[in-house]
Tab-separated table of C-alpha atoms in Angstrom:
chain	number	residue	atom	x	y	z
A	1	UNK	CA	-0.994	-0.376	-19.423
A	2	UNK	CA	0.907	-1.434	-16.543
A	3	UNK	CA	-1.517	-3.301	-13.996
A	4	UNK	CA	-1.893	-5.946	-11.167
A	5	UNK	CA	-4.228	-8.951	-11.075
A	6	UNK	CA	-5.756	-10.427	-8.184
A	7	UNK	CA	-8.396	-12.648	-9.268
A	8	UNK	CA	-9.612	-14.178	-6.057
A	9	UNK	CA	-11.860	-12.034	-3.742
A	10	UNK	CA	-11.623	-14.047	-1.030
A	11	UNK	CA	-9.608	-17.403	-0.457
A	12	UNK	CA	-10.911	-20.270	2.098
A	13	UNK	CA	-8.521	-22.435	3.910
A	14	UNK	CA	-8.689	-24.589	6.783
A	15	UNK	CA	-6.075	-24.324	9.455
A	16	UNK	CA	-2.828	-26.445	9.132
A	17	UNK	CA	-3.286	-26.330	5.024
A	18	UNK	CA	-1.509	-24.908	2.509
A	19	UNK	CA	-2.862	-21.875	0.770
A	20	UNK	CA	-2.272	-19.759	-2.105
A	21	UNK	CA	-3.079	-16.710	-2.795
A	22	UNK	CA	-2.379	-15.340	-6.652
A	23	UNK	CA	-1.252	-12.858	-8.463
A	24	UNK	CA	-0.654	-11.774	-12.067
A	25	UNK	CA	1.194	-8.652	-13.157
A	26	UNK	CA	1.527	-6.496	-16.683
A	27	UNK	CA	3.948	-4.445	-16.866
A	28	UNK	CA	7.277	-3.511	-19.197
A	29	UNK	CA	10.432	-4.477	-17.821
A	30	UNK	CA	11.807	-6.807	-15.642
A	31	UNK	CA	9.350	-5.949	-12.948
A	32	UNK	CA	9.641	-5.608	-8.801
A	33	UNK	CA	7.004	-7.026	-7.272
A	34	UNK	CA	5.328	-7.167	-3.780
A	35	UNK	CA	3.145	-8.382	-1.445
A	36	UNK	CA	1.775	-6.771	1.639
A	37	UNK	CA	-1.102	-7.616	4.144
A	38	UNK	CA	-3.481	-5.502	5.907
A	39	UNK	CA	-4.909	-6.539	9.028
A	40	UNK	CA	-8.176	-4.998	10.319
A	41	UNK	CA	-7.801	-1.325	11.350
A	42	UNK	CA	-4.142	-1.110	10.311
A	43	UNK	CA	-1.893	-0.199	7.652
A	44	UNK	CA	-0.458	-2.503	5.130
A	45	UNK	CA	2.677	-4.146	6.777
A	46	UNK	CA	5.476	-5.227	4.262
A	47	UNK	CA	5.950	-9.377	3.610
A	48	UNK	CA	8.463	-10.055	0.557
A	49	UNK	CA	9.280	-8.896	-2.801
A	50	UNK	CA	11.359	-10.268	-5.624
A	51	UNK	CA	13.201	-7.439	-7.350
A	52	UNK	CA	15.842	-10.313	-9.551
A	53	UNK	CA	17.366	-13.930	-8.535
A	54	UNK	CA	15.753	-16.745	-7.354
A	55	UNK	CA	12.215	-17.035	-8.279
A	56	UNK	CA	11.186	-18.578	-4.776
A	57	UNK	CA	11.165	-15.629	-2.612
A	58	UNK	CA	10.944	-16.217	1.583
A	59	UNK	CA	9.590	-13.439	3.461
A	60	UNK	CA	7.858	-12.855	6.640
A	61	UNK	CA	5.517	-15.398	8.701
A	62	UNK	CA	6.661	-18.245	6.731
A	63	UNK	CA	4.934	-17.237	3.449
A	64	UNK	CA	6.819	-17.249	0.314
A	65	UNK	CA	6.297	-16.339	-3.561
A	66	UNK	CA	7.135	-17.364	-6.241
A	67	UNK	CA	7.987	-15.537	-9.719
A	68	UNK	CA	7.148	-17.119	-12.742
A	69	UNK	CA	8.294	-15.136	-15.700
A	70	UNK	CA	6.732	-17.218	-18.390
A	71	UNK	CA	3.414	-16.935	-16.538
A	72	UNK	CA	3.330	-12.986	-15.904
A	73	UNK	CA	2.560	-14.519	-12.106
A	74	UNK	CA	3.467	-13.875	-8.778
A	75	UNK	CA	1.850	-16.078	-6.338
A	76	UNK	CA	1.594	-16.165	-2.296
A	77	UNK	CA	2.177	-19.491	-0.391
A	78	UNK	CA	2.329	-20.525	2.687
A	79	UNK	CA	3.087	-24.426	3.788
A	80	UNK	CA	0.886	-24.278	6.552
A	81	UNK	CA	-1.940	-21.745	7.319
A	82	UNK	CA	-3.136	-20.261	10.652
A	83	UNK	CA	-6.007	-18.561	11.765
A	84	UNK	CA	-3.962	-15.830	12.816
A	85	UNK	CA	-2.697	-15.542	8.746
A	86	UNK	CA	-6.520	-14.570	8.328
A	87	UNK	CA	-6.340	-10.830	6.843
A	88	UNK	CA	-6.384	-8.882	3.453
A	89	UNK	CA	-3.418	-9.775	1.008
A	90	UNK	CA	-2.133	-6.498	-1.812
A	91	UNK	CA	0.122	-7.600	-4.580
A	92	UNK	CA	1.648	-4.481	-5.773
A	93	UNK	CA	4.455	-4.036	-8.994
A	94	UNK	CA	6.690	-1.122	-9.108
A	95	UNK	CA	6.937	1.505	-11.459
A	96	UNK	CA	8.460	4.647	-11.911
A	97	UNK	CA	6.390	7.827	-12.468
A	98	UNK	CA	7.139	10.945	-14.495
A	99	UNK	CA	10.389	12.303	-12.420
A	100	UNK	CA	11.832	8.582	-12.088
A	101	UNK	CA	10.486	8.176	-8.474
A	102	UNK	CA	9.349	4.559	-8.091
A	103	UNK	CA	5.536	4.241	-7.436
A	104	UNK	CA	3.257	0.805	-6.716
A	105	UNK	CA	0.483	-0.422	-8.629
A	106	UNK	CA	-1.583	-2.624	-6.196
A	107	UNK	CA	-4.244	-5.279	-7.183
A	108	UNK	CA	-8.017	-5.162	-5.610
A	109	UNK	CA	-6.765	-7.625	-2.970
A	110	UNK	CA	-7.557	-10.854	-1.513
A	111	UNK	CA	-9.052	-11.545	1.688
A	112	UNK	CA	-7.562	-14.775	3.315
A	113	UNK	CA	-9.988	-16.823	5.693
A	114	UNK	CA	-8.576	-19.524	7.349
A	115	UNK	CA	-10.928	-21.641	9.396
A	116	UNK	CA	-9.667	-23.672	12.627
B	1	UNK	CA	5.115	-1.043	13.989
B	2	UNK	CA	6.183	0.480	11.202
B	3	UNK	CA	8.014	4.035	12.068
B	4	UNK	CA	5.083	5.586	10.448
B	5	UNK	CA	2.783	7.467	12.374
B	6	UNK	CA	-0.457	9.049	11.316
B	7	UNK	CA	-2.894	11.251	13.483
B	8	UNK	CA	-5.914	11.401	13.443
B	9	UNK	CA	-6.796	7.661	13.629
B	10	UNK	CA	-10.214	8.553	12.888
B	11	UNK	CA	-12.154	11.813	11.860
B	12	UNK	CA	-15.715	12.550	10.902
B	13	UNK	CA	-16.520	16.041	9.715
B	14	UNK	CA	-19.143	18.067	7.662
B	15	UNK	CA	-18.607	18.843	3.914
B	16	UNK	CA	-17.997	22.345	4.989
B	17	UNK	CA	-15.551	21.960	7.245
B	18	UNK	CA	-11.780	22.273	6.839
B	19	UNK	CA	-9.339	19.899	8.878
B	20	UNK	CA	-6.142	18.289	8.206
B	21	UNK	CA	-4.557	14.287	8.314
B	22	UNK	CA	-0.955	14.276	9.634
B	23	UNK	CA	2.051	11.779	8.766
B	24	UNK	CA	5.297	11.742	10.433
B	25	UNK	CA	8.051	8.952	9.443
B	26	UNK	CA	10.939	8.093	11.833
B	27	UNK	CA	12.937	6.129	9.722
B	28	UNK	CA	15.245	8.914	7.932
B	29	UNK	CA	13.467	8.001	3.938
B	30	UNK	CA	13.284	10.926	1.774
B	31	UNK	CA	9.844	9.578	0.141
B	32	UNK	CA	6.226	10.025	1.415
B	33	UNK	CA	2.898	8.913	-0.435
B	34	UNK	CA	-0.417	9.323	0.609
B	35	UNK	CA	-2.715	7.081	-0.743
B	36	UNK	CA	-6.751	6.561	-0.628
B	37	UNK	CA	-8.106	3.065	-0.105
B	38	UNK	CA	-12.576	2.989	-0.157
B	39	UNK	CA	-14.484	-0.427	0.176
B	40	UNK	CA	-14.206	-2.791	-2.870
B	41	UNK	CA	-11.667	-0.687	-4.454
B	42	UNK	CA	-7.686	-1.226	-5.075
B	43	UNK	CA	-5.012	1.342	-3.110
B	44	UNK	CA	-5.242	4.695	-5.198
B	45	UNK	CA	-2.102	6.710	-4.720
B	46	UNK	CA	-2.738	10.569	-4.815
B	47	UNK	CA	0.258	12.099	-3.940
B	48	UNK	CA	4.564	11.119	-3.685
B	49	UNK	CA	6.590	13.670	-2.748
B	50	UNK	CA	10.488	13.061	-3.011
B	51	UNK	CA	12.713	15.189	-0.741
B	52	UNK	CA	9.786	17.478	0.106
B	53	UNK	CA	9.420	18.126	-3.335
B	54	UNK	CA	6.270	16.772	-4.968
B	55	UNK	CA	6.321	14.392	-7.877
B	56	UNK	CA	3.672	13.157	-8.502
B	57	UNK	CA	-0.579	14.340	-8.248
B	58	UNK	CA	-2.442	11.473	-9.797
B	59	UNK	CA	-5.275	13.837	-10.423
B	60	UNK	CA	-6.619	14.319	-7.359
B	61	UNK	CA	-9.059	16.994	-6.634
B	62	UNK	CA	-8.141	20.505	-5.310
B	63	UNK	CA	-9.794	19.613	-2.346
B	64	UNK	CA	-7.528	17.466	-1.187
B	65	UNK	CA	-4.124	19.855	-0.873
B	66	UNK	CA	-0.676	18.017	0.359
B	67	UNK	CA	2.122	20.074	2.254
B	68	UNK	CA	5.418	18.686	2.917
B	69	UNK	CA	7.626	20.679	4.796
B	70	UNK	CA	10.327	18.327	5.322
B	71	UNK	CA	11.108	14.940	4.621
B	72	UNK	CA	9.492	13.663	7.449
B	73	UNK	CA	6.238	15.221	7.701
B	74	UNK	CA	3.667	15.114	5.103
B	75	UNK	CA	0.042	16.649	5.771
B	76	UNK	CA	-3.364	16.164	3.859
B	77	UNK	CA	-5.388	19.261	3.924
B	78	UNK	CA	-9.324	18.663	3.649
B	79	UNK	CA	-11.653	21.225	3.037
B	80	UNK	CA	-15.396	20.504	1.473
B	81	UNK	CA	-15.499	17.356	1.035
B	82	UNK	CA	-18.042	15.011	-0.484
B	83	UNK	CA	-19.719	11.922	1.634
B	84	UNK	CA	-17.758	9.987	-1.564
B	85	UNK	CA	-14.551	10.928	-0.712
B	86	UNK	CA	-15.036	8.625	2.988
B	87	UNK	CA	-11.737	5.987	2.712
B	88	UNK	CA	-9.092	4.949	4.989
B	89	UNK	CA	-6.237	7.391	4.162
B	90	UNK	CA	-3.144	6.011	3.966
B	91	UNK	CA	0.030	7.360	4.393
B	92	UNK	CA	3.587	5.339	3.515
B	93	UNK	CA	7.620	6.684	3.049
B	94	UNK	CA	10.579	4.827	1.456
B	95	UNK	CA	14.031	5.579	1.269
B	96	UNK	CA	13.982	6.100	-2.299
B	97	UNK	CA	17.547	6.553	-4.353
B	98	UNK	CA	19.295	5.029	-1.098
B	99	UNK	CA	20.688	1.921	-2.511
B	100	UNK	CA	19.264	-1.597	-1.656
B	101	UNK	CA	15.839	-1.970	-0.010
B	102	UNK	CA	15.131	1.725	-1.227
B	103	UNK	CA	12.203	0.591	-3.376
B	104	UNK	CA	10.458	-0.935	-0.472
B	105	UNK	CA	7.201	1.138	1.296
B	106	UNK	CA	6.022	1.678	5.130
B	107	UNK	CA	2.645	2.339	5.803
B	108	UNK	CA	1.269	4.276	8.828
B	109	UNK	CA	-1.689	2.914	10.530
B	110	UNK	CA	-4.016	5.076	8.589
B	111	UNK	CA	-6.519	7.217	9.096
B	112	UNK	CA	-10.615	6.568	8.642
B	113	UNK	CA	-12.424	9.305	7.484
B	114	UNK	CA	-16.312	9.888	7.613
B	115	UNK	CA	-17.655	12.879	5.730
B	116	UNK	CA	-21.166	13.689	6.573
């Protein structure tokens, strides 16, 4: 079965830090894969996705991912956190449904806490 | 924001009552999704509809009924409800089929509903 891993709850990290938030996918294919955060009493809001080429992906807000074939693993980084990067974190994979239009899986989500 | 718009923000009703969640998407995509997100649960998708057709009802109860009328408008219909079926309903489009970036989703703000 196709699915998304997130197997952190919650992540602690003090301000000015790096962080990571991770990510494992199953799925058949080469697969397309997302992340998106959801701040409190919003929608998710779209930060990067690798779909093929490099395996370090840049996206929004200075986070980045990277792919790691071998590993089934798609994980979130960020150099540096801020409070402000304090929210919940979705990995999601693509897939298509039963008339070939593209759908996400998402994982349970991570909530990021970053302390000043 | 996003170009997606939902409306209601926020609705409590009575498992009797009938009402209705509204999406509207400015951004010219020919794919909407609504999707159901409760506490301590991943993003369930319930409905994609591609070019106001639908494609896709991951067994979702009859009484939750979509309508798309066009491509940019997608509507939840509601009528009894359980106190179970309280979420943040989410609504996202993507232009799906148009060429690069078309596998990437916009959510809407959502909208929090309370059943009594």
């Amino acid at each position: 079965a196709q699915s998304v891993a997130q197997p952190e709850d919650q992540v602690n990290v003090a301000e000015g830090n790096p962080l990571t938030v991770k990510c494992t996918y199953s799925v058949s294919g080469n697969p397309y894969l997302f992340w998106y955060v959801q701040y409190p009493n919003r929608g998710l809001q779209f930060l990067l996705k690798y779909i093929t080429g490099d395996n370090l992906v840049k996206g929004s807000y200075g986070f980045e991912a990277e792919f790691n074939k071998s590993q089934t693993s798609f994980h979130l980084k960020k150099p540096s956190a801020l409070v402000s990067d304090s929210a919940l974190y979705f990995c999601a994979v693509r897939v298509y449904g039963s008339s070939n239009t593209g759908k996400l899986i998402f994982g349970q989500g991570t909530t990021l806490q970053v302390k000043p | 924001e996003t170009g997606v718009t939902q409306t209601p923000r926020h609705l409590v009703m009575g498992m009797t009552n009938k009402k209705s969640l509204k999406c509207e998407q400015h951004l010219g995509h020919n794919a909407m999704y609504w999707y159901k997100q409760s506490a301590k649960k991943p993003l369930e998708l319930m409905f994609v509809y591609n070019f106001k057709e639908q494609t896709e009802n991951n067994s979702v109860p009859s009484r939750f009924s979509p309508e798309c009328p066009n491509s940019s408008h997608l509507f939840l219909h509601l009528h009894t409800l359980q106190p179970e079926d309280s979420a943040l309903y989410l609504c996202a489009s993507s232009p799906e089929g148009q060429g690069v970036g078309a596998d990437t989703q916009y959510f809407g703000p959502g909208t929090r509903l309370t059943v009594l």
